[in-house]
PDB file of C-alpha atoms in Angstrom:
ATOM      1  CA  MET A   1     114.093 110.823 104.110  1.00 38.00           C
ATOM      2  CA  VAL A   2     113.602 107.283 102.727  1.00 40.00           C
ATOM      3  CA  SER A   3     116.688 105.074 102.866  1.00 40.00           C
ATOM      4  CA  GLN A   4     117.881 102.977  99.917  1.00 44.00           C
ATOM      5  CA  GLN A   5     116.809  99.808 101.804  1.00 46.00           C
ATOM      6  CA  GLN A   6     113.278 101.138 102.464  1.00 44.00           C
ATOM      7  CA  ARG A   7     112.883 102.273  98.853  1.00 40.00           C
ATOM      8  CA  GLN A   8     113.981  98.886  97.524  1.00 47.00           C
ATOM      9  CA  GLN A   9     111.532  97.100  99.787  1.00 57.00           C
ATOM     10  CA  ARG A  10     108.662  98.788  97.942  1.00 69.00           C
ATOM     11  CA  TYR A  11     109.537  97.707  94.363  1.00 93.00           C
ATOM     12  CA  ILE A  12     107.107  95.270  92.742  1.00 97.00           C
ATOM     13  CA  LEU A  13     107.373  93.515  89.376  1.00 98.00           C
ATOM     14  CA  VAL A  14     104.076  92.616  87.660  1.00 98.00           C
ATOM     15  CA  VAL A  15     104.061  90.194  84.714  1.00 98.00           C
ATOM     16  CA  ASP A  16     100.910  89.335  82.774  1.00 97.00           C
ATOM     17  CA  ASP A  17     100.343  88.949  79.044  1.00 96.00           C
ATOM     18  CA  GLU A  18      97.190  91.093  79.376  1.00 96.00           C
ATOM     19  CA  LEU A  19      98.197  94.771  79.284  1.00 97.00           C
ATOM     20  CA  ASP A  20      95.022  95.936  81.056  1.00 96.00           C
ATOM     21  CA  ILE A  21      95.888  93.839  84.120  1.00 96.00           C
ATOM     22  CA  VAL A  22      99.427  95.198  84.225  1.00 97.00           C
ATOM     23  CA  VAL A  23      98.083  98.770  84.009  1.00 97.00           C
ATOM     24  CA  ILE A  24      95.403  98.249  86.680  1.00 96.00           C
ATOM     25  CA  PHE A  25      97.831  96.570  89.091  1.00 97.00           C
ATOM     26  CA  ARG A  26     100.401  99.278  88.509  1.00 97.00           C
ATOM     27  CA  GLN A  27      97.889 102.059  89.198  1.00 97.00           C
ATOM     28  CA  ALA A  28      96.413 100.392  92.281  1.00 97.00           C
ATOM     29  CA  LEU A  29      99.750  99.535  93.866  1.00 97.00           C
ATOM     30  CA  SER A  30     101.325 102.894  92.992  1.00 96.00           C
ATOM     31  CA  ARG A  31      98.513 104.563  94.962  1.00 96.00           C
ATOM     32  CA  GLN A  32      99.659 102.491  97.945  1.00 94.00           C
ATOM     33  CA  GLY A  33     103.176 103.910  97.642  1.00 93.00           C
ATOM     34  CA  TYR A  34     104.822 101.015  95.820  1.00 94.00           C
ATOM     35  CA  GLU A  35     107.099 101.457  92.833  1.00 95.00           C
ATOM     36  CA  VAL A  36     105.675  99.089  90.193  1.00 97.00           C
ATOM     37  CA  PHE A  37     107.269  97.886  86.974  1.00 97.00           C
ATOM     38  CA  GLY A  38     105.045  95.957  84.588  1.00 98.00           C
ATOM     39  CA  PHE A  39     105.688  93.689  81.639  1.00 98.00           C
ATOM     40  CA  THR A  40     103.494  91.752  79.222  1.00 97.00           C
ATOM     41  CA  ASP A  41     106.403  89.604  78.023  1.00 97.00           C
ATOM     42  CA  PRO A  42     107.897  87.249  80.620  1.00 97.00           C
ATOM     43  CA  LEU A  43     111.236  87.049  78.788  1.00 97.00           C
ATOM     44  CA  LEU A  44     111.656  90.832  78.873  1.00 97.00           C
ATOM     45  CA  ALA A  45     110.532  90.866  82.507  1.00 98.00           C
ATOM     46  CA  LEU A  46     113.110  88.215  83.346  1.00 97.00           C
ATOM     47  CA  GLU A  47     115.861  90.177  81.605  1.00 97.00           C
ATOM     48  CA  HIS A  48     114.858  93.271  83.588  1.00 97.00           C
ATOM     49  CA  PHE A  49     114.685  91.294  86.847  1.00 97.00           C
ATOM     50  CA  ARG A  50     118.104  89.784  86.214  1.00 97.00           C
ATOM     51  CA  SER A  51     119.603  93.288  86.003  1.00 96.00           C
ATOM     52  CA  ASN A  52     117.644  94.683  88.958  1.00 94.00           C
ATOM     53  CA  ALA A  53     116.944  91.719  91.259  1.00 94.00           C
ATOM     54  CA  GLN A  54     118.246  93.472  94.355  1.00 91.00           C
ATOM     55  CA  ASP A  55     115.638  96.223  93.922  1.00 92.00           C
ATOM     56  CA  TYR A  56     112.570  93.998  94.153  1.00 94.00           C
ATOM     57  CA  ALA A  57     110.631  93.016  97.236  1.00 92.00           C
ATOM     58  CA  LEU A  58     107.848  91.200  95.343  1.00 96.00           C
ATOM     59  CA  VAL A  59     107.088  89.614  91.974  1.00 97.00           C
ATOM     60  CA  ILE A  60     103.498  89.060  90.797  1.00 97.00           C
ATOM     61  CA  SER A  61     103.088  86.764  87.794  1.00 96.00           C
ATOM     62  CA  ASP A  62     100.282  85.206  85.815  1.00 94.00           C
ATOM     63  CA  THR A  63     100.562  81.420  85.575  1.00 91.00           C
ATOM     64  CA  ARG A  64      99.679  81.094  81.885  1.00 90.00           C
ATOM     65  CA  MET A  65     101.516  83.277  79.407  1.00 93.00           C
ATOM     66  CA  PRO A  66     102.961  82.783  75.934  1.00 92.00           C
ATOM     67  CA  ARG A  67     106.658  81.897  75.675  1.00 90.00           C
ATOM     68  CA  MET A  68     107.022  80.980  79.374  1.00 93.00           C
ATOM     69  CA  SER A  69     104.610  79.825  82.075  1.00 90.00           C
ATOM     70  CA  GLY A  70     104.381  81.656  85.364  1.00 90.00           C
ATOM     71  CA  PHE A  71     105.821  78.607  87.117  1.00 88.00           C
ATOM     72  CA  GLU A  72     108.853  78.671  84.793  1.00 93.00           C
ATOM     73  CA  PHE A  73     109.182  82.425  85.236  1.00 95.00           C
ATOM     74  CA  VAL A  74     109.097  82.159  89.030  1.00 94.00           C
ATOM     75  CA  ALA A  75     111.656  79.349  89.001  1.00 92.00           C
ATOM     76  CA  GLN A  76     114.002  81.637  87.021  1.00 95.00           C
ATOM     77  CA  VAL A  77     113.325  84.543  89.399  1.00 96.00           C
ATOM     78  CA  LYS A  78     114.129  82.341  92.399  1.00 94.00           C
ATOM     79  CA  SER A  79     117.334  81.081  90.750  1.00 94.00           C
ATOM     80  CA  ILE A  80     118.436  84.709  90.463  1.00 95.00           C
ATOM     81  CA  ASN A  81     117.208  85.768  93.911  1.00 93.00           C
ATOM     82  CA  PRO A  82     116.118  82.898  96.197  1.00 91.00           C
ATOM     83  CA  ASP A  83     114.684  85.388  98.706  1.00 89.00           C
ATOM     84  CA  ALA A  84     112.295  87.018  96.220  1.00 91.00           C
ATOM     85  CA  ARG A  85     108.679  86.974  97.371  1.00 94.00           C
ATOM     86  CA  VAL A  86     106.215  85.757  94.748  1.00 94.00           C
ATOM     87  CA  LEU A  87     102.473  85.907  94.144  1.00 94.00           C
ATOM     88  CA  LEU A  88     101.009  83.861  91.298  1.00 92.00           C
ATOM     89  CA  MET A  89      97.658  84.618  89.691  1.00 92.00           C
ATOM     90  CA  SER A  90      95.326  82.862  87.300  1.00 87.00           C
ATOM     91  CA  ALA A  91      91.802  82.886  85.969  1.00 81.00           C
ATOM     92  CA  PHE A  92      92.062  79.107  85.666  1.00 71.00           C
ATOM     93  CA  GLU A  93      91.826  76.444  88.322  1.00 63.00           C
ATOM     94  CA  ILE A  94      95.283  75.623  89.589  1.00 60.00           C
ATOM     95  CA  SER A  95      95.537  72.134  90.931  1.00 47.00           C
ATOM     96  CA  ASP A  96      97.290  71.217  94.138  1.00 48.00           C
ATOM     97  CA  LEU A  97      99.485  69.029  91.936  1.00 46.00           C
ATOM     98  CA  GLU A  98     100.734  72.048  89.971  1.00 53.00           C
ATOM     99  CA  PHE A  99     101.698  73.762  93.216  1.00 51.00           C
ATOM    100  CA  SER A 100     103.147  70.607  94.757  1.00 52.00           C
ATOM    101  CA  ILE A 101     105.483  69.963  91.818  1.00 52.00           C
ATOM    102  CA  SER A 102     106.628  73.573  91.704  1.00 57.00           C
ATOM    103  CA  PRO A 103     110.200  73.620  93.007  1.00 63.00           C
ATOM    104  CA  VAL A 104     109.845  77.150  94.374  1.00 70.00           C
ATOM    105  CA  LYS A 105     108.076  78.664  97.359  1.00 79.00           C
ATOM    106  CA  ILE A 106     105.073  80.770  96.442  1.00 83.00           C
ATOM    107  CA  ASN A 107     103.966  83.438  98.935  1.00 86.00           C
ATOM    108  CA  GLY A 108     100.369  83.621  97.762  1.00 85.00           C
ATOM    109  CA  PHE A 109      97.829  83.182  94.993  1.00 87.00           C
ATOM    110  CA  LEU A 110      95.391  85.605  93.350  1.00 89.00           C
ATOM    111  CA  ARG A 111      92.333  84.378  91.463  1.00 87.00           C
ATOM    112  CA  LYS A 112      91.388  86.486  88.431  1.00 89.00           C
ATOM    113  CA  PRO A 113      89.512  88.670  88.172  1.00 91.00           C
ATOM    114  CA  VAL A 114      91.273  90.309  91.108  1.00 92.00           C
ATOM    115  CA  ASP A 115      89.562  93.217  92.812  1.00 92.00           C
ATOM    116  CA  VAL A 116      91.833  96.037  93.955  1.00 94.00           C
ATOM    117  CA  GLY A 117      91.067  95.521  97.657  1.00 95.00           C
ATOM    118  CA  THR A 118      92.108  91.864  97.514  1.00 95.00           C
ATOM    119  CA  LEU A 119      95.228  92.760  95.521  1.00 96.00           C
ATOM    120  CA  VAL A 120      96.339  95.334  98.093  1.00 96.00           C
ATOM    121  CA  LYS A 121      95.679  92.977 101.020  1.00 96.00           C
ATOM    122  CA  LYS A 122      97.596  90.086  99.437  1.00 94.00           C
ATOM    123  CA  VAL A 123     100.515  92.341  98.548  1.00 95.00           C
ATOM    124  CA  LYS A 124     100.716  93.712 102.094  1.00 93.00           C
ATOM    125  CA  VAL A 125     100.711  90.164 103.512  1.00 93.00           C
ATOM    126  CA  ALA A 126     103.361  88.989 101.047  1.00 91.00           C
ATOM    127  CA  MET A 127     105.540  92.046 101.747  1.00 89.00           C
ATOM    128  CA  ALA A 128     105.311  91.445 105.501  1.00 85.00           C
ATOM    129  CA  ASN A 129     106.463  87.805 105.278  1.00 76.00           C
TER     130      ASN A 129
END
């Protein structure tokens, strides 16, 4: 039997304005036994996270989205749950400056396009830390 704590440690939130990425990530990570919730709107994702923050072990967010950047989204996530683990992803070059001025700790970065093998490896590393 899986305890409440173990079940919660497997919840992942995926936020990307591209629906196909959310669907692919959800399918790939669900096959690994994770419970994945996906959103294409960072404001809706944030509202959901705010109500369920204790359930999440990891948040994966795109850096560039309409209405709110991934950096802004992650800062909000960390203000709600400072212990939340976070992976950011982007198809664009992210400068060291962008990471250095980010006030929050990032647990890893994914470069788009992300292959499923790399996604699973990065998630396992982030979940272990």
